[in-house]
Short mmCIF file of C-alpha atoms and ligand atoms in Angstrom, two decimals:
data_model
loop_
_atom_site.label_atom_id
_atom_site.label_comp_id
_atom_site.label_asym_id
_atom_site.label_seq_id
_atom_site.Cartn_x
_atom_site.Cartn_y
_atom_site.Cartn_z
CA MET A 9 39.32 9.16 -3.84
CA ARG A 10 41.80 6.46 -2.75
CA PRO A 11 41.68 3.22 -4.71
CA LEU A 12 40.47 0.25 -2.66
CA LEU A 13 43.80 -1.59 -2.89
CA ASP A 14 46.12 1.30 -2.20
CA ALA A 15 49.68 0.01 -2.21
CA GLY A 16 51.35 3.26 -1.06
CA PRO A 17 55.03 3.43 -0.09
CA GLU A 18 56.48 0.13 1.12
CA LEU A 19 58.44 -0.21 4.31
CA GLY A 20 61.47 -2.32 3.39
CA GLY A 21 63.36 -4.46 5.89
CA ALA A 22 66.29 -2.03 6.19
CA GLU A 23 64.09 1.05 6.80
CA HIS A 24 61.95 -0.94 9.21
CA ARG A 25 65.04 -1.81 11.27
CA LEU A 26 66.27 1.79 11.30
CA ILE A 27 62.93 3.28 12.31
CA ALA A 28 62.34 0.51 14.88
CA GLU A 29 65.79 1.17 16.42
CA ALA A 30 65.14 4.91 16.61
CA VAL A 31 61.72 4.35 18.26
CA ASN A 32 63.24 1.81 20.65
CA ALA A 33 66.01 4.21 21.71
CA PHE A 34 63.42 6.94 22.29
CA CYS A 35 60.81 5.08 24.33
CA GLY A 36 61.74 1.41 24.87
CA LEU A 37 59.15 -0.05 22.48
CA GLN A 38 60.39 -3.23 20.84
CA LEU A 39 59.24 -3.44 17.23
CA GLY A 40 60.43 -6.79 15.90
CA SER A 41 60.33 -7.81 12.24
CA ALA A 42 56.76 -9.11 12.68
CA THR A 43 55.60 -5.49 13.09
CA ARG A 44 56.81 -4.39 9.62
CA PHE A 45 53.42 -4.42 7.88
CA LEU A 46 51.62 -2.93 10.86
CA MET A 47 54.17 -0.11 10.96
CA GLN A 48 53.88 0.37 7.20
CA ARG A 49 50.11 0.68 7.45
CA ARG A 50 50.11 2.96 10.47
CA LEU A 51 52.95 5.28 9.45
CA ARG A 52 51.82 5.85 5.85
CA GLU A 53 49.52 8.62 7.07
CA ARG A 54 52.60 10.44 8.44
CA LEU A 55 54.41 10.21 5.09
CA GLU A 56 51.35 11.64 3.44
CA ALA A 57 50.97 14.45 6.01
CA LEU A 58 54.64 15.42 5.57
CA SER A 59 54.60 14.92 1.77
CA LEU A 60 57.49 12.47 1.97
CA PRO A 61 57.99 10.04 -0.92
CA ASP A 62 59.14 6.96 1.01
CA PHE A 63 60.16 5.50 4.37
CA ALA A 64 63.87 6.25 3.83
CA ALA A 65 62.93 9.96 3.66
CA TYR A 66 60.72 9.50 6.74
CA TYR A 67 63.65 7.99 8.68
CA ARG A 68 65.90 10.91 7.66
CA TYR A 69 63.17 13.31 8.79
CA LEU A 70 62.91 11.59 12.18
CA ARG A 71 66.67 11.65 12.71
CA TYR A 72 67.84 14.92 11.20
CA ASP A 73 64.96 17.37 10.67
CA ARG A 74 64.46 20.19 13.18
CA SER A 75 60.94 18.82 13.76
CA GLY A 76 62.20 15.25 14.08
CA ALA A 77 61.68 15.12 17.87
CA ASP A 78 58.04 16.23 17.54
CA GLU A 79 57.54 13.73 14.75
CA MET A 80 58.95 10.94 16.92
CA GLU A 81 56.23 11.72 19.49
CA ARG A 82 53.60 11.51 16.74
CA ALA A 83 55.00 8.22 15.46
CA VAL A 84 54.97 6.76 18.98
CA GLU A 85 51.35 7.87 19.45
CA ILE A 86 50.45 5.93 16.34
CA LEU A 87 52.51 2.84 17.20
CA THR A 88 51.57 2.33 20.86
CA THR A 89 48.57 0.45 22.19
CA ASN A 90 46.36 2.56 24.44
CA GLU A 91 43.83 -0.14 25.26
CA THR A 92 42.56 0.22 28.84
CA TYR A 93 39.37 0.10 30.93
CA PHE A 94 38.14 0.58 34.49
CA PHE A 95 38.77 -2.20 37.03
CA ARG A 96 41.15 -4.09 34.75
CA GLU A 97 42.68 -7.25 36.30
CA ASP A 98 40.43 -7.28 39.33
CA TYR A 99 42.29 -10.04 41.26
CA GLN A 100 45.15 -7.58 41.55
CA LEU A 101 42.87 -4.78 42.66
CA ARG A 102 41.49 -7.10 45.34
CA ALA A 103 45.01 -7.60 46.67
CA PHE A 104 45.53 -3.84 46.57
CA VAL A 105 42.33 -3.13 48.52
CA GLY A 106 42.53 -6.11 50.88
CA GLU A 107 46.23 -6.01 51.76
CA VAL A 108 48.27 -3.14 50.31
CA LEU A 109 45.94 -0.31 51.35
CA PRO A 110 45.34 -1.55 54.94
CA SER A 111 49.06 -1.93 55.53
CA LEU A 112 49.64 1.63 54.27
CA ALA A 113 46.78 2.95 56.42
CA ASN A 114 48.25 1.23 59.50
CA ASP A 115 51.80 2.45 58.99
CA ARG A 116 52.62 4.64 61.97
CA ALA A 117 54.76 7.19 60.12
CA LEU A 118 52.20 7.47 57.33
CA ARG A 119 49.35 7.92 59.79
CA GLU A 120 51.16 10.94 61.16
CA GLN A 121 51.82 12.48 57.73
CA ARG A 122 48.37 11.57 56.39
CA ARG A 123 49.68 11.64 52.84
CA LEU A 124 49.43 8.87 50.26
CA THR A 125 50.84 8.99 46.71
CA ILE A 126 50.23 6.34 44.06
CA TRP A 127 51.70 6.43 40.54
CA SER A 128 49.92 4.96 37.54
CA ALA A 129 52.84 4.77 35.08
CA GLY A 130 51.62 4.42 31.49
CA CYS A 131 48.08 5.37 32.46
CA SER A 132 46.72 5.80 28.92
CA THR A 133 43.33 7.59 29.04
CA GLY A 134 43.17 7.47 32.85
CA GLU A 135 40.86 4.57 33.69
CA GLU A 136 43.51 2.89 35.87
CA ALA A 137 44.26 6.04 37.88
CA TYR A 138 40.55 6.75 38.44
CA THR A 139 39.93 3.11 39.41
CA LEU A 140 42.60 3.43 42.12
CA ALA A 141 41.11 6.72 43.32
CA MET A 142 37.63 5.17 43.57
CA LEU A 143 38.97 2.15 45.47
CA ILE A 144 40.89 4.36 47.91
CA ASP A 145 37.87 6.57 48.48
CA ASP A 146 35.55 3.58 48.86
CA SER A 147 37.87 1.89 51.38
CA GLY A 148 37.21 4.71 53.84
CA LEU A 149 40.75 4.19 55.21
CA PHE A 150 42.11 7.53 54.09
CA ALA A 151 39.37 10.03 54.93
CA ASP A 152 40.97 13.45 55.52
CA TRP A 153 44.34 12.26 54.12
CA ASP A 154 46.03 14.07 51.26
CA VAL A 155 45.66 11.34 48.59
CA ARG A 156 47.26 11.88 45.19
CA ILE A 157 47.13 9.56 42.22
CA ILE A 158 49.62 10.59 39.57
CA GLY A 159 48.94 9.33 36.06
CA SER A 160 51.64 9.65 33.40
CA ASP A 161 51.91 8.62 29.77
CA ILE A 162 54.15 9.27 26.77
CA SER A 163 51.13 10.24 24.65
CA ARG A 164 49.92 13.82 25.07
CA ARG A 165 46.66 12.89 23.37
CA VAL A 166 45.69 10.30 26.00
CA ILE A 167 46.73 12.62 28.83
CA GLU A 168 44.29 15.25 27.53
CA ARG A 169 41.55 12.64 27.53
CA ALA A 170 42.46 11.48 31.03
CA ARG A 171 42.20 15.04 32.35
CA GLU A 172 38.75 15.37 30.80
CA GLY A 173 37.62 12.10 32.43
CA ILE A 174 34.74 11.37 30.02
CA TYR A 175 34.26 7.76 28.94
CA GLY A 176 32.16 5.68 26.57
CA PRO A 177 30.75 2.16 27.09
CA SER A 178 33.93 0.16 26.34
CA SER A 179 35.70 1.69 29.34
CA PHE A 180 32.99 0.25 31.60
CA ARG A 181 33.18 -3.38 30.41
CA ALA A 182 34.56 -4.66 33.75
CA MET A 183 33.14 -2.00 36.03
CA PRO A 184 31.25 -3.28 39.08
CA PRO A 185 27.96 -1.32 39.20
CA GLN A 186 28.45 -0.24 42.83
CA TYR A 187 31.09 2.25 41.68
CA LEU A 188 28.87 3.99 39.13
CA HIS A 189 27.95 6.63 41.69
CA TYR A 190 31.42 8.12 41.10
CA PHE A 191 30.22 9.25 37.63
CA GLU A 192 27.93 11.91 36.25
CA GLU A 193 26.09 11.80 32.94
CA ALA A 194 27.83 13.90 30.27
CA SER A 195 26.93 14.61 26.65
CA ARG A 196 29.67 12.27 25.31
CA GLY A 197 29.36 9.54 27.96
CA ARG A 198 29.91 9.44 31.70
CA GLN A 199 32.31 11.79 33.45
CA VAL A 200 34.25 10.94 36.62
CA ASN A 201 32.87 13.18 39.36
CA ALA A 202 34.78 16.27 40.50
CA ARG A 203 35.75 14.73 43.87
CA VAL A 204 37.58 11.77 42.27
CA ARG A 205 39.01 13.94 39.48
CA ALA A 206 40.54 16.20 42.13
CA MET A 207 42.47 13.22 43.54
CA CYS A 208 44.11 12.50 40.16
CA HIS A 209 46.87 14.50 38.44
CA PHE A 210 47.94 13.68 34.90
CA GLY A 211 51.13 14.57 33.08
CA HIS A 212 53.23 13.74 30.06
CA LEU A 213 56.28 11.55 30.81
CA ASN A 214 58.43 9.21 28.80
CA LEU A 215 59.30 6.41 31.25
CA LEU A 216 62.67 5.96 29.57
CA ASP A 217 63.55 9.52 30.53
CA VAL A 218 64.52 8.32 33.99
CA ASP A 219 65.92 11.69 35.12
CA ARG A 220 62.65 13.46 34.37
CA ALA A 221 60.75 10.77 36.31
CA ALA A 222 61.92 12.63 39.43
CA VAL A 223 59.03 15.10 38.81
CA VAL A 224 56.74 12.38 40.16
CA GLY A 225 58.40 12.68 43.59
CA ARG A 226 58.53 9.74 46.03
CA VAL A 227 55.55 7.40 45.99
CA HIS A 228 54.07 4.60 48.12
CA THR A 229 52.90 2.37 45.27
CA VAL A 230 53.55 2.16 41.53
CA PHE A 231 51.11 0.55 39.12
CA CYS A 232 52.70 -0.17 35.76
CA ARG A 233 50.48 -2.61 33.94
CA ASN A 234 50.48 -3.61 30.30
CA VAL A 235 53.25 -1.19 29.44
CA LEU A 236 56.55 -3.05 29.85
CA ILE A 237 55.37 -6.07 27.85
CA TYR A 238 56.03 -3.98 24.75
CA PHE A 239 59.59 -3.04 25.83
CA ASP A 240 62.94 -4.74 25.22
CA GLU A 241 64.73 -6.17 28.23
CA GLU A 242 67.28 -3.39 28.70
CA SER A 243 64.58 -0.69 28.64
CA ARG A 244 62.48 -2.69 31.10
CA ARG A 245 65.45 -2.89 33.43
CA ARG A 246 66.01 0.87 33.27
CA VAL A 247 62.38 1.68 33.95
CA ILE A 248 62.16 -0.85 36.83
CA GLU A 249 65.26 0.72 38.39
CA SER A 250 63.67 4.15 38.17
CA PHE A 251 60.52 2.79 39.88
CA TYR A 252 62.79 1.53 42.66
CA GLU A 253 64.23 5.02 43.06
CA ARG A 254 60.78 6.63 43.10
CA LEU A 255 59.35 4.20 45.68
CA LEU A 256 59.69 4.93 49.37
CA PRO A 257 61.20 2.06 51.42
CA GLY A 258 58.51 -0.59 51.91
CA GLY A 259 56.64 0.70 48.82
CA THR A 260 55.14 -1.75 46.33
CA LEU A 261 55.24 -2.19 42.56
CA LEU A 262 52.32 -3.85 40.79
CA LEU A 263 52.92 -5.06 37.25
CA GLY A 264 50.42 -6.55 34.79
CA HIS A 265 49.67 -10.27 34.94
CA SER A 266 51.90 -11.11 31.96
CA GLU A 267 54.77 -8.96 33.19
CA SER A 268 57.23 -10.16 35.79
CA LEU A 269 60.75 -9.42 36.87
CA LEU A 270 61.59 -13.09 36.43
CA ASN A 271 64.50 -12.54 34.07
CA LEU A 272 65.57 -9.25 35.55
CA SER A 273 67.73 -9.23 38.63
CA THR A 274 66.54 -6.28 40.66
CA ARG A 275 66.70 -5.04 44.20
CA PHE A 276 62.96 -5.70 44.67
CA GLU A 277 61.74 -8.49 46.90
CA LEU A 278 58.72 -10.59 46.01
CA LEU A 279 55.76 -10.36 48.33
CA HIS A 280 53.06 -13.06 48.18
CA LEU A 281 49.60 -11.70 48.87
CA SER A 282 46.45 -13.83 48.98
CA THR A 283 45.35 -13.11 45.39
CA ASP A 284 48.53 -11.80 43.76
CA MET A 285 52.28 -11.29 43.97
CA VAL A 286 53.70 -7.81 44.18
CA TYR A 287 57.22 -6.43 44.29
CA ARG A 288 58.41 -4.44 47.27
CA ARG A 289 61.27 -2.07 47.82
CA PRO A 290 62.76 -3.50 51.02
CA SER A 291 61.86 -1.49 54.04
CA ALA A 292 64.85 0.17 55.68
CA SER A 293 63.65 -1.14 59.02
CA LEU A 294 63.64 -4.78 57.91
CA PRO A 295 66.48 -6.70 59.60
CA ARG A 296 69.33 -7.43 57.18
CA ARG A 297 69.27 -11.23 57.73
CA ARG A 298 65.57 -11.52 56.94
CA ARG A 299 66.02 -9.57 53.71
CA GLU A 300 68.80 -11.86 52.54
CA GLU A 301 66.75 -14.97 53.27
CA ARG A 302 64.15 -13.98 50.67
C1 SAM B 682 48.08 -0.73 26.98
S1 SAM B 682 48.19 0.85 27.75
C2 SAM B 682 48.03 0.37 29.46
C3 SAM B 682 47.15 1.31 30.25
C4 SAM B 682 46.91 0.88 31.70
N1 SAM B 682 48.14 0.85 32.45
C5 SAM B 682 46.22 -0.46 31.77
O1 SAM B 682 46.83 -1.45 32.17
O2 SAM B 682 45.04 -0.53 31.41
C6 SAM B 682 49.94 1.20 27.59
C7 SAM B 682 50.29 2.69 27.72
O3 SAM B 682 51.69 2.82 27.91
C8 SAM B 682 52.10 4.00 27.27
N2 SAM B 682 53.54 3.96 27.01
C9 SAM B 682 54.22 3.21 26.13
N3 SAM B 682 55.53 3.50 26.17
C10 SAM B 682 55.69 4.45 27.12
C11 SAM B 682 56.81 5.17 27.62
N4 SAM B 682 58.05 4.97 27.16
N5 SAM B 682 56.59 6.08 28.58
C12 SAM B 682 55.35 6.31 29.07
N6 SAM B 682 54.25 5.67 28.63
C13 SAM B 682 54.43 4.75 27.66
C14 SAM B 682 51.27 4.03 25.98
O4 SAM B 682 51.19 5.32 25.44
C15 SAM B 682 49.93 3.48 26.47
O5 SAM B 682 49.04 4.50 26.77
#
């Protein structure tokens, strides 16, 4: 049995910097010096599982072992925050339902294609993607359209859970009761019903792998909330650029409330809605002068 005060291997400043740099280069996470003890605590289980004596050996394993790439994925799973729940940041969802969705539904070209694609980038266990699917279904604006919500995350574990769509009480903490009819009772909680599950497609994707992001295709709206706050500025810029490339002209990007493009110069324009601000890829049809005035 482990002693109560188990010291275990210590993560020194130099090893912390090396591991943090390797993690940052892999996925954009910024792990400043304040994270040293948290990383020490969380990664000790990996040293134990791999029978490694200290963090210097763990760093060498990450960098040079044949299984280093797989181990990096495991380390990132342990170091990231997967906190999420249904109907998170509802003021933003109100703007989505009240203004973004109607303008998409009224777009002449879209009405002809009858296809709508939304990307939940960094979807964790899927609550955000399913929330968007429920809101779209409930709006009644897209009946008989081909609606796809794509959820992606760097963690394979959360993607498995998202596909399953079974949730316990903490996921429902902000859920308005009128949407509960989209769920069925399951042995381990409530499961999203088959109709809403069929609208959502989940896959593994590292957002920093901007070339692979092309698998998502072109989308009308990107939700990326509570993901980029953990990134360094350069990684944020790269990911935002790849969102721009994925968005169709006129498409919108919704970030979390503490995330903004304030310090990043980007090609997005800011759009003020009644309850929120969103970023928009300028529409090709917008006159040049009006775009420059913004
Ligand atoms: C705090 S959760 C946010 C979930 C949801 N968007 C929300 O707002 O409730 C952040 C998610 O971003 C994912 N993530 C972190 N870095 C990532 C990366 N480089 N690529 C893809 N997903 C990443 C994490 O695995 C985690 O599941």
